[in-house]
mmCIF file of C-alpha atoms in Angstrom:
data_model
loop_
_atom_site.group_PDB
_atom_site.id
_atom_site.type_symbol
_atom_site.label_atom_id
_atom_site.label_comp_id
_atom_site.label_asym_id
_atom_site.label_seq_id
_atom_site.Cartn_x
_atom_site.Cartn_y
_atom_site.Cartn_z
ATOM 1 C CA ARG W 1 99.105 69.439 98.384
ATOM 2 C CA VAL W 2 100.183 66.949 101.005
ATOM 3 C CA ALA W 3 100.083 63.275 100.086
ATOM 4 C CA CYS W 4 102.417 62.182 102.866
ATOM 5 C CA ASP W 5 101.549 62.168 106.573
ATOM 6 C CA ARG W 6 101.713 65.361 108.594
ATOM 7 C CA LEU W 7 103.425 65.314 111.975
ATOM 8 C CA ASP W 8 101.909 67.367 114.748
ATOM 9 C CA CYS W 9 103.233 66.617 118.205
ATOM 10 C CA PRO W 10 103.643 68.958 121.177
ATOM 11 C CA VAL W 11 107.070 69.437 122.710
ATOM 12 C CA TRP W 12 107.531 67.280 125.788
ATOM 13 C CA ASP W 13 108.990 68.562 129.018
ATOM 14 C CA ILE W 14 112.485 67.314 129.844
ATOM 15 C CA PRO W 15 111.484 64.535 132.298
ATOM 16 C CA THR W 16 108.945 63.062 129.835
ATOM 17 C CA SER W 17 111.442 63.270 126.967
ATOM 18 C CA HIS W 18 114.153 61.542 129.005
ATOM 19 C CA GLU W 19 111.727 58.866 130.171
ATOM 20 C CA PHE W 20 110.867 58.092 126.551
ATOM 21 C CA VAL W 21 114.567 57.802 125.635
ATOM 22 C CA ASP W 22 115.126 55.347 128.497
ATOM 23 C CA TRP W 23 112.159 53.255 127.352
ATOM 24 C CA LEU W 24 113.179 53.356 123.673
ATOM 25 C CA PHE W 25 116.542 51.691 124.329
ATOM 26 C CA GLU W 26 116.412 47.975 125.130
ATOM 27 C CA GLU W 27 119.055 46.384 127.281
ATOM 28 C CA GLN W 28 121.842 44.699 125.272
ATOM 29 C CA ARG W 29 121.978 41.041 126.360
ATOM 30 C CA THR W 30 124.459 39.627 123.837
ATOM 31 C CA ALA W 31 128.197 40.130 123.446
ATOM 32 C CA THR W 32 129.270 43.612 122.326
ATOM 33 C CA VAL W 33 131.913 44.717 119.848
ATOM 34 C CA THR W 34 133.720 46.752 122.523
ATOM 35 C CA ASP W 35 135.139 46.109 125.973
ATOM 36 C CA LEU W 36 132.116 47.866 127.496
ATOM 37 C CA SER W 37 129.137 45.916 128.792
ATOM 38 C CA GLY W 38 125.746 46.204 127.111
ATOM 39 C CA SER W 39 124.470 48.298 130.027
ATOM 40 C CA GLU W 40 127.384 50.721 129.763
ATOM 41 C CA ILE W 41 126.865 51.201 126.015
ATOM 42 C CA THR W 42 123.140 51.763 126.526
ATOM 43 C CA ARG W 43 123.748 54.344 129.269
ATOM 44 C CA SER W 44 126.334 56.094 127.092
ATOM 45 C CA LEU W 45 123.975 56.356 124.126
ATOM 46 C CA THR W 46 120.878 57.366 126.090
ATOM 47 C CA ARG W 47 122.935 60.097 127.757
ATOM 48 C CA TYR W 48 124.128 61.304 124.343
ATOM 49 C CA VAL W 49 120.580 61.397 122.943
ATOM 50 C CA LYS W 50 119.254 63.289 125.971
ATOM 51 C CA GLU W 51 121.989 65.913 125.625
ATOM 52 C CA HIS W 52 121.774 66.445 121.855
ATOM 53 C CA VAL W 53 118.162 65.954 120.725
ATOM 54 C CA GLY W 54 115.039 68.121 120.960
ATOM 55 C CA GLY W 55 111.957 67.376 122.986
ATOM 56 C CA THR W 56 109.441 65.587 120.736
ATOM 57 C CA PRO W 57 109.219 61.825 120.126
ATOM 58 C CA PHE W 58 109.667 62.349 116.380
ATOM 59 C CA GLU W 59 113.000 64.131 116.933
ATOM 60 C CA ILE W 60 114.179 61.371 119.250
ATOM 61 C CA ILE W 61 113.106 58.535 116.929
ATOM 62 C CA GLU W 62 114.662 60.204 113.877
ATOM 63 C CA PHE W 63 117.936 60.637 115.768
ATOM 64 C CA THR W 64 117.958 56.920 116.633
ATOM 65 C CA LYS W 65 117.587 56.243 112.884
ATOM 66 C CA LEU W 66 120.691 58.361 112.339
ATOM 67 C CA LEU W 67 122.444 56.337 115.049
ATOM 68 C CA ARG W 68 121.393 53.162 113.213
ATOM 69 C CA ASP W 69 122.736 54.541 109.920
ATOM 70 C CA LEU W 70 126.053 55.252 111.631
ATOM 71 C CA GLY W 71 126.235 51.773 113.213
ATOM 72 C CA HIS W 72 125.574 52.692 116.854
ATOM 73 C CA VAL W 73 122.242 50.894 117.308
ATOM 74 C CA ASN W 74 120.138 48.135 115.763
ATOM 75 C CA LEU W 75 116.370 48.201 115.406
ATOM 76 C CA ASN W 76 114.344 45.441 117.033
ATOM 77 C CA GLN W 77 111.744 44.747 114.334
ATOM 78 C CA VAL W 78 109.470 42.952 116.809
ATOM 79 C CA SER W 79 109.307 45.523 119.615
ATOM 80 C CA GLY W 80 110.032 48.646 117.567
ATOM 81 C CA ARG W 81 112.697 49.634 120.101
ATOM 82 C CA VAL W 82 116.453 49.993 119.584
ATOM 83 C CA VAL W 83 119.447 48.072 120.897
ATOM 84 C CA ALA W 84 122.713 49.908 121.565
ATOM 85 C CA THR W 85 125.744 48.286 119.919
ATOM 86 C CA ARG W 86 128.519 50.882 119.928
ATOM 87 C CA PRO W 87 129.047 54.118 121.896
ATOM 88 C CA VAL W 88 129.492 57.473 120.167
ATOM 89 C CA ALA W 89 133.248 58.073 119.996
ATOM 90 C CA LYS W 90 133.113 61.503 118.324
ATOM 91 C CA ALA W 91 130.473 64.194 117.952
ATOM 92 C CA ILE W 92 127.714 63.579 115.417
ATOM 93 C CA HIS W 93 127.156 66.585 113.182
ATOM 94 C CA ALA W 94 123.413 67.120 113.562
ATOM 95 C CA GLY W 95 121.386 69.926 115.114
ATOM 96 C CA ARG W 96 118.638 69.442 117.668
ATOM 97 C CA SER W 97 115.659 69.865 115.339
ATOM 98 C CA LEU W 98 113.948 67.159 113.303
ATOM 99 C CA LEU W 99 114.952 68.781 109.996
ATOM 100 C CA ASP W 100 118.574 69.009 111.156
ATOM 101 C CA THR W 101 118.608 65.283 111.882
ATOM 102 C CA ILE W 102 117.013 64.461 108.520
ATOM 103 C CA ARG W 103 119.649 66.595 106.775
ATOM 104 C CA ALA W 104 122.344 64.648 108.637
ATOM 105 C CA ARG W 105 120.789 61.372 107.446
ATOM 106 C CA LEU W 106 120.737 62.638 103.854
ATOM 107 C CA ALA W 107 124.386 63.682 104.198
ATOM 108 C CA TYR W 108 125.203 60.162 105.417
ATOM 109 C CA LEU W 109 123.476 58.688 102.346
ATOM 110 C CA ASP W 110 125.454 61.038 100.095
ATOM 111 C CA GLY W 111 128.595 59.298 101.313
ATOM 112 C CA ALA W 112 127.395 55.723 101.838
ATOM 113 C CA ALA W 113 124.845 55.331 99.032
ATOM 114 C CA PRO W 114 124.814 58.456 96.827
ATOM 115 C CA GLU W 115 122.541 56.839 94.236
ATOM 116 C CA ILE W 116 119.779 56.482 96.879
ATOM 117 C CA GLY W 117 120.264 60.122 97.837
ATOM 118 C CA HIS W 118 119.759 61.084 94.185
ATOM 119 C CA LEU W 119 116.604 58.978 93.976
ATOM 120 C CA LEU W 120 115.080 60.574 97.086
ATOM 121 C CA ARG W 121 115.818 64.065 95.767
ATOM 122 C CA ALA W 122 114.412 63.195 92.342
ATOM 123 C CA VAL W 123 111.192 61.863 93.916
ATOM 124 C CA GLY W 124 110.842 65.013 96.030
ATOM 125 C CA HIS W 125 111.907 67.500 93.380
ATOM 126 C CA PHE W 126 108.362 68.703 92.657
ATOM 127 C CA ASP W 127 105.905 67.012 95.031
ATOM 128 C CA ASP W 128 105.724 64.840 98.121
ATOM 129 C CA ALA W 129 104.471 61.903 96.021
ATOM 130 C CA VAL W 130 104.920 60.594 92.473
ATOM 131 C CA PRO W 131 103.002 58.035 90.389
ATOM 132 C CA TYR W 132 104.360 54.523 90.852
ATOM 133 C CA GLY W 133 105.278 54.307 87.156
ATOM 134 C CA LEU W 134 107.349 57.491 87.399
ATOM 135 C CA PHE W 135 109.048 56.176 90.550
ATOM 136 C CA ALA W 136 109.954 52.937 88.755
ATOM 137 C CA HIS W 137 111.408 55.008 85.889
ATOM 138 C CA LEU W 138 113.455 57.187 88.266
ATOM 139 C CA ARG W 139 114.667 54.149 90.171
ATOM 140 C CA GLN W 140 115.751 52.337 87.015
ATOM 141 C CA LYS W 141 117.717 55.345 85.777
ATOM 142 C CA LEU W 142 119.231 56.476 89.082
ATOM 143 C CA VAL W 143 119.885 53.515 91.383
ATOM 144 C CA GLY W 144 120.179 50.511 89.096
ATOM 145 C CA SER W 145 120.907 47.449 91.222
ATOM 146 C CA VAL W 146 120.103 48.806 94.706
ATOM 147 C CA SER W 147 118.004 46.202 96.532
ATOM 148 C CA ASP W 148 114.470 46.677 97.837
ATOM 149 C CA ASP W 149 115.771 46.063 101.378
ATOM 150 C CA ALA W 150 118.423 48.786 101.094
ATOM 151 C CA LEU W 151 115.814 51.252 99.871
ATOM 152 C CA ALA W 152 113.277 50.228 102.506
ATOM 153 C CA GLN W 153 115.814 50.473 105.332
ATOM 154 C CA THR W 154 116.204 54.210 104.798
ATOM 155 C CA GLY W 155 112.551 54.608 105.790
ATOM 156 C CA PHE W 156 112.122 57.745 103.699
ATOM 157 C CA LEU W 157 109.522 56.405 101.253
ATOM 158 C CA VAL W 158 106.295 54.406 101.339
ATOM 159 C CA ILE W 159 106.550 52.108 98.324
ATOM 160 C CA PRO W 160 103.613 49.842 97.385
ATOM 161 C CA GLU W 161 104.158 46.265 96.293
ATOM 162 C CA PRO W 162 104.511 46.171 92.477
ATOM 163 C CA ALA W 163 101.751 43.569 92.224
ATOM 164 C CA PHE W 164 99.263 46.001 93.790
ATOM 165 C CA ALA W 165 100.435 49.167 92.019
ATOM 166 C CA MET W 166 97.754 50.655 89.768
ATOM 167 C CA ARG W 167 98.173 53.610 87.418
ATOM 168 C CA ASN W 168 97.025 56.075 90.114
ATOM 169 C CA THR W 169 99.058 54.426 92.891
ATOM 170 C CA GLU W 170 101.608 56.809 94.394
ATOM 171 C CA VAL W 171 104.978 56.459 96.051
ATOM 172 C CA ARG W 172 105.084 59.030 98.839
ATOM 173 C CA PHE W 173 107.397 60.207 101.573
ATOM 174 C CA GLN W 174 106.896 58.590 104.954
ATOM 175 C CA HIS W 175 106.066 62.004 106.426
ATOM 176 C CA GLU W 176 106.134 65.622 105.345
ATOM 177 C CA HIS W 177 109.397 66.540 107.088
ATOM 178 C CA TYR W 178 111.373 64.248 104.777
ATOM 179 C CA PHE W 179 109.868 66.084 101.817
ATOM 180 C CA GLN W 180 110.427 69.523 103.398
ATOM 181 C CA ALA W 181 114.079 68.737 104.126
ATOM 182 C CA ILE W 182 114.639 67.941 100.444
ATOM 183 C CA GLN W 183 112.640 70.964 99.254
ATOM 184 C CA ARG W 184 114.807 73.286 101.357
ATOM 185 C CA GLU W 185 118.019 72.095 99.740
ATOM 186 C CA THR W 186 119.525 73.976 96.808
ATOM 187 C CA PRO W 187 120.413 71.344 94.192
ATOM 188 C CA ASN W 188 123.090 72.159 91.655
ATOM 189 C CA HIS W 189 122.058 73.002 88.116
ATOM 190 C CA SER W 190 123.229 69.742 86.558
ATOM 191 C CA ASP W 191 121.208 67.659 89.031
ATOM 192 C CA VAL W 192 118.085 69.753 88.360
ATOM 193 C CA GLN W 193 118.459 69.244 84.609
ATOM 194 C CA ARG W 194 118.999 65.528 85.147
ATOM 195 C CA TYR W 195 115.821 65.184 87.248
ATOM 196 C CA VAL W 196 113.770 67.346 84.867
ATOM 197 C CA SER W 197 114.955 65.317 81.883
ATOM 198 C CA LEU W 198 113.899 62.068 83.590
ATOM 199 C CA TYR W 199 110.459 63.491 84.388
ATOM 200 C CA LEU W 200 109.972 64.710 80.818
ATOM 201 C CA ASP W 201 111.120 61.382 79.360
ATOM 202 C CA TRP W 202 108.528 59.508 81.424
ATOM 203 C CA LEU W 203 105.739 61.977 80.656
ATOM 204 C CA SER W 204 106.472 61.755 76.918
ATOM 205 C CA GLU W 205 105.895 57.988 77.054
ATOM 206 C CA GLN W 206 102.390 58.293 78.565
ATOM 207 C CA HIS W 207 99.520 57.773 76.127
ATOM 208 C CA GLU W 208 97.202 60.088 78.048
ATOM 209 C CA LEU W 209 98.097 62.783 80.561
ATOM 210 C CA SER W 210 95.838 63.529 83.508
ATOM 211 C CA LEU W 211 95.471 67.106 84.728
ATOM 212 C CA ASP W 212 98.026 66.333 87.459
ATOM 213 C CA ASP W 213 100.412 65.052 84.783
ATOM 214 C CA GLN W 214 99.859 68.168 82.648
ATOM 215 C CA PHE W 215 100.692 70.382 85.624
ATOM 216 C CA LEU W 216 103.806 68.301 86.299
ATOM 217 C CA LEU W 217 104.785 68.657 82.626
ATOM 218 C CA ALA W 218 104.377 72.449 82.778
ATOM 219 C CA ARG W 219 106.538 72.657 85.910
ATOM 220 C CA ALA W 220 109.235 70.460 84.412
ATOM 221 C CA ARG W 221 109.276 72.610 81.270
ATOM 222 C CA LEU W 222 109.659 75.702 83.453
ATOM 223 C CA GLN W 223 112.976 74.335 84.707
ATOM 224 C CA GLN W 224 114.219 72.859 81.427
ATOM 225 C CA ASP W 225 117.095 74.658 79.784
ATOM 226 C CA GLY W 226 116.251 76.115 76.383
ATOM 227 C CA THR W 227 112.489 76.449 76.805
ATOM 228 C CA LEU W 228 111.288 79.863 75.637
ATOM 229 C CA TRP W 229 109.638 82.277 78.093
ATOM 230 C CA GLU W 230 106.369 82.483 76.131
ATOM 231 C CA GLU W 231 106.182 78.694 75.711
ATOM 232 C CA ARG W 232 106.533 78.183 79.450
ATOM 233 C CA LYS W 233 103.916 80.805 80.196
ATOM 234 C CA ALA W 234 101.475 79.386 77.621
ATOM 235 C CA GLU W 235 101.791 75.825 78.949
ATOM 236 C CA LEU W 236 101.128 76.902 82.531
ATOM 237 C CA GLY W 237 98.260 79.134 81.419
ATOM 238 C CA SER W 238 96.731 76.166 79.589
ATOM 239 C CA VAL W 239 96.811 74.115 82.810
ATOM 240 C CA ILE W 240 95.058 76.925 84.703
ATOM 241 C CA LYS W 241 92.334 77.079 82.035
ATOM 242 C CA ARG W 242 91.781 73.306 81.976
ATOM 243 C CA ALA W 243 91.724 73.090 85.776
ATOM 244 C CA ALA W 244 89.120 75.875 85.917
ATOM 245 C CA GLN W 245 86.980 74.099 83.319
ATOM 246 C CA ALA W 246 87.229 70.837 85.260
ATOM 247 C CA GLN W 247 86.548 72.684 88.556
ATOM 248 C CA GLN W 248 89.798 71.304 89.963
ATOM 249 C CA VAL W 249 90.355 74.229 92.324
ATOM 250 C CA ALA W 250 93.402 72.778 94.087
ATOM 251 C CA ILE W 251 95.404 72.321 90.871
ATOM 252 C CA GLN W 252 94.118 75.627 89.498
ATOM 253 C CA MET W 253 95.306 77.595 92.530
ATOM 254 C CA ARG W 254 98.681 75.817 92.642
ATOM 255 C CA ALA W 255 99.173 76.667 88.971
ATOM 256 C CA VAL W 256 98.052 80.275 89.547
ATOM 257 C CA ARG W 257 100.532 80.629 92.393
ATOM 258 C CA LEU W 258 103.351 79.348 90.217
ATOM 259 C CA MET W 259 102.227 81.568 87.331
ATOM 260 C CA VAL W 260 102.208 84.836 89.263
ATOM 261 C CA ASP W 261 105.400 84.026 91.176
ATOM 262 C CA THR W 262 107.278 83.125 87.982
ATOM 263 C CA PHE W 263 105.827 85.437 85.365
ATOM 264 C CA ALA W 264 104.568 88.483 87.292
ATOM 265 C CA TRP W 265 106.214 89.133 90.649
ATOM 266 C CA SER W 266 109.685 87.907 89.664
ATOM 267 C CA LYS W 267 112.309 90.400 88.477
ATOM 268 C CA ALA W 268 112.099 89.056 84.918
ATOM 269 C CA GLY W 269 108.303 89.240 84.989
ATOM 270 C CA LYS W 270 108.219 92.863 86.090
ATOM 271 C CA GLU W 271 110.602 93.745 83.277
ATOM 272 C CA ARG W 272 108.702 91.867 80.539
ATOM 273 C CA LEU W 273 104.990 92.271 81.281
ATOM 274 C CA THR W 274 102.807 95.233 80.397
ATOM 275 C CA ILE W 275 100.605 97.014 82.934
ATOM 276 C CA ALA W 276 97.570 95.158 81.517
ATOM 277 C CA ASP W 277 99.368 91.812 82.016
ATOM 278 C CA MET W 278 100.287 92.750 85.579
ATOM 279 C CA ALA W 279 96.716 93.831 86.345
ATOM 280 C CA SER W 280 95.518 90.435 85.116
ATOM 281 C CA ALA W 281 98.132 88.685 87.250
ATOM 282 C CA ALA W 282 97.051 90.777 90.233
ATOM 283 C CA LEU W 283 93.471 89.565 89.883
ATOM 284 C CA GLN W 284 94.733 85.974 89.697
ATOM 285 C CA GLU W 285 96.648 86.636 92.915
ATOM 286 C CA VAL W 286 93.442 87.908 94.534
ATOM 287 C CA ALA W 287 91.610 84.692 93.574
ATOM 288 C CA LEU W 288 94.473 82.650 95.008
ATOM 289 C CA CYS W 289 94.532 84.592 98.272
ATOM 290 C CA GLU W 290 90.755 84.359 98.648
ATOM 291 C CA THR W 291 91.156 80.587 98.418
ATOM 292 C CA LEU W 292 93.944 80.708 101.019
ATOM 293 C CA VAL W 293 91.728 82.770 103.351
ATOM 294 C CA ASP W 294 88.839 80.328 102.940
ATOM 295 C CA SER W 295 91.133 77.381 103.699
ATOM 296 C CA GLY W 296 92.442 79.055 106.871
ATOM 297 C CA ASP W 297 95.919 79.979 105.601
ATOM 298 C CA ARG W 298 95.334 83.665 106.337
ATOM 299 C CA ILE W 299 98.884 84.607 107.327
ATOM 300 C CA LEU W 300 100.276 83.397 103.986
ATOM 301 C CA ALA W 301 97.442 85.194 102.181
ATOM 302 C CA ASP W 302 98.313 88.464 103.938
ATOM 303 C CA GLN W 303 102.022 88.081 103.158
ATOM 304 C CA ARG W 304 101.341 87.462 99.471
ATOM 305 C CA LEU W 305 98.880 90.355 99.221
ATOM 306 C CA GLN W 306 101.295 92.714 100.957
ATOM 307 C CA ARG W 307 104.052 91.780 98.510
ATOM 308 C CA ALA W 308 101.758 92.201 95.497
ATOM 309 C CA LEU W 309 100.533 95.601 96.683
ATOM 310 C CA THR W 310 104.107 96.835 97.077
ATOM 311 C CA ILE W 311 104.888 95.759 93.506
ATOM 312 C CA LEU W 312 101.703 97.310 92.104
ATOM 313 C CA GLU W 313 102.329 100.639 93.842
ATOM 314 C CA ASN W 314 105.650 101.023 92.019
ATOM 315 C CA LEU W 315 104.530 99.583 88.712
ATOM 316 C CA SER W 316 103.632 102.775 86.818
ATOM 317 C CA HIS W 317 107.105 104.306 87.241
ATOM 318 C CA GLY W 318 109.170 104.312 84.037
ATOM 319 C CA ARG W 319 106.362 102.948 81.832
ATOM 320 C CA ALA W 320 105.757 104.027 78.241
ATOM 321 C CA PRO W 321 102.979 106.654 77.715
ATOM 322 C CA ASN W 322 100.835 104.223 75.682
ATOM 323 C CA GLU W 323 100.679 101.887 78.697
ATOM 324 C CA LEU W 324 99.267 104.522 81.048
ATOM 325 C CA GLU W 325 95.769 104.045 79.633
ATOM 326 C CA ASP W 326 95.743 100.695 81.440
ATOM 327 C CA LEU W 327 96.229 102.352 84.834
ATOM 328 C CA PRO W 328 92.484 102.228 85.705
ATOM 329 C CA SER W 329 92.522 98.418 85.500
ATOM 330 C CA LEU W 330 95.627 98.415 87.666
ATOM 331 C CA PHE W 331 93.880 100.691 90.161
ATOM 332 C CA LEU W 332 90.900 98.303 90.341
ATOM 333 C CA ALA W 333 93.268 95.373 90.882
ATOM 334 C CA ARG W 334 94.861 97.242 93.801
ATOM 335 C CA ILE W 335 91.421 97.854 95.316
ATOM 336 C CA ARG W 336 90.639 94.134 95.094
ATOM 337 C CA HIS W 337 93.971 93.358 96.737
ATOM 338 C CA LEU W 338 93.314 95.782 99.586
ATOM 339 C CA CYS W 339 89.812 94.415 100.198
ATOM 340 C CA THR W 340 91.087 90.837 100.255
ATOM 341 C CA ARG W 341 93.922 91.792 102.606
ATOM 342 C CA VAL W 342 91.461 93.454 104.985
ATOM 343 C CA GLN W 343 89.415 90.258 104.951
ATOM 344 C CA ALA W 344 92.490 88.110 105.655
ATOM 345 C CA LEU W 345 93.548 90.305 108.580
ATOM 346 C CA ARG W 346 90.047 90.422 110.074
ATOM 347 C CA ASN W 347 89.654 86.660 109.823
ATOM 348 C CA ASN W 348 93.029 86.272 111.505
ATOM 349 C CA GLY W 349 91.881 88.408 114.453
ATOM 350 C CA GLU W 350 94.090 91.398 113.566
ATOM 351 C CA THR W 351 91.359 94.028 113.676
ATOM 352 C CA ALA W 352 93.681 97.018 114.210
ATOM 353 C CA ARG W 353 95.822 96.137 111.180
ATOM 354 C CA ALA W 354 92.690 95.525 109.098
ATOM 355 C CA LEU W 355 91.384 99.020 109.996
ATOM 356 C CA ALA W 356 94.749 100.599 109.161
ATOM 357 C CA VAL W 357 94.750 98.979 105.710
ATOM 358 C CA ALA W 358 91.108 99.971 105.132
ATOM 359 C CA ARG W 359 91.875 103.635 105.839
#
């Protein structure tokens, strides 16, 4: 599920990248806050960007946003270019990649405006977009009096005007890399429980929950302290059933993926589930991977099938005698996995590997 914009830009060669940096910086024509002239500050900053940033326009632009956050440049709202105001006196702690720069911007917010950092992480805790009503709830609870301008200046979110916000209107990240940077963080337990509690509070106030809302509720309950294993499993299973009945394949497959990852292939799942349960989960995994193959995500499908096959091969060891009667269903599930993996490899052009698996 991607509600926010995807970025797909080839890496530029060094001359093209440097030419773009030179164009991006406007000449400073007013008085500066240092003894250096505007031209000297501009040359200093363009040289720093060329030496420390990767080779795509998105990496360069995001780094200039970090420079703006740190007070080194201003943004010309008319031209979309930047004006150098202060040279870099000490090294900026950011890697060359786009995600590294975004992480550095989030770290800056953690110091300068921690409540905005919390809001961004709460919005991106589950998905790359949230309903406007949920966003308003999160904002009220987490940032209080922060102005619209302060929130907009970060550039992380696309927020509709309240007057035009309908029930299905979403607040989304400006592009997917902002969301991915947040998803790759490891939040502490107390923050997770705080975000989950806010989500559950908002969901409990809704008179009617859409299928998307029901899936969000099931995911929040998965992370809530004190929720019983069987309750979590039943809620997620109910979402899968309703999505199948409504022919909402996207939600169904996302819920299936979460189900098998949480309740089957995890360490706790392998310890709790019977062979019959695991065989059922294996067939759900096959359905998921067939969908991935059809959508073109064949490499992920092969990785998931390979992991599942490894688990299934070792599943019968140490099981009670009364469970061994379910081994035929497990065997059939393995056959389905192997067939689907062969299909994924063949569709990905890996004929030799497909033949090896088939043998």
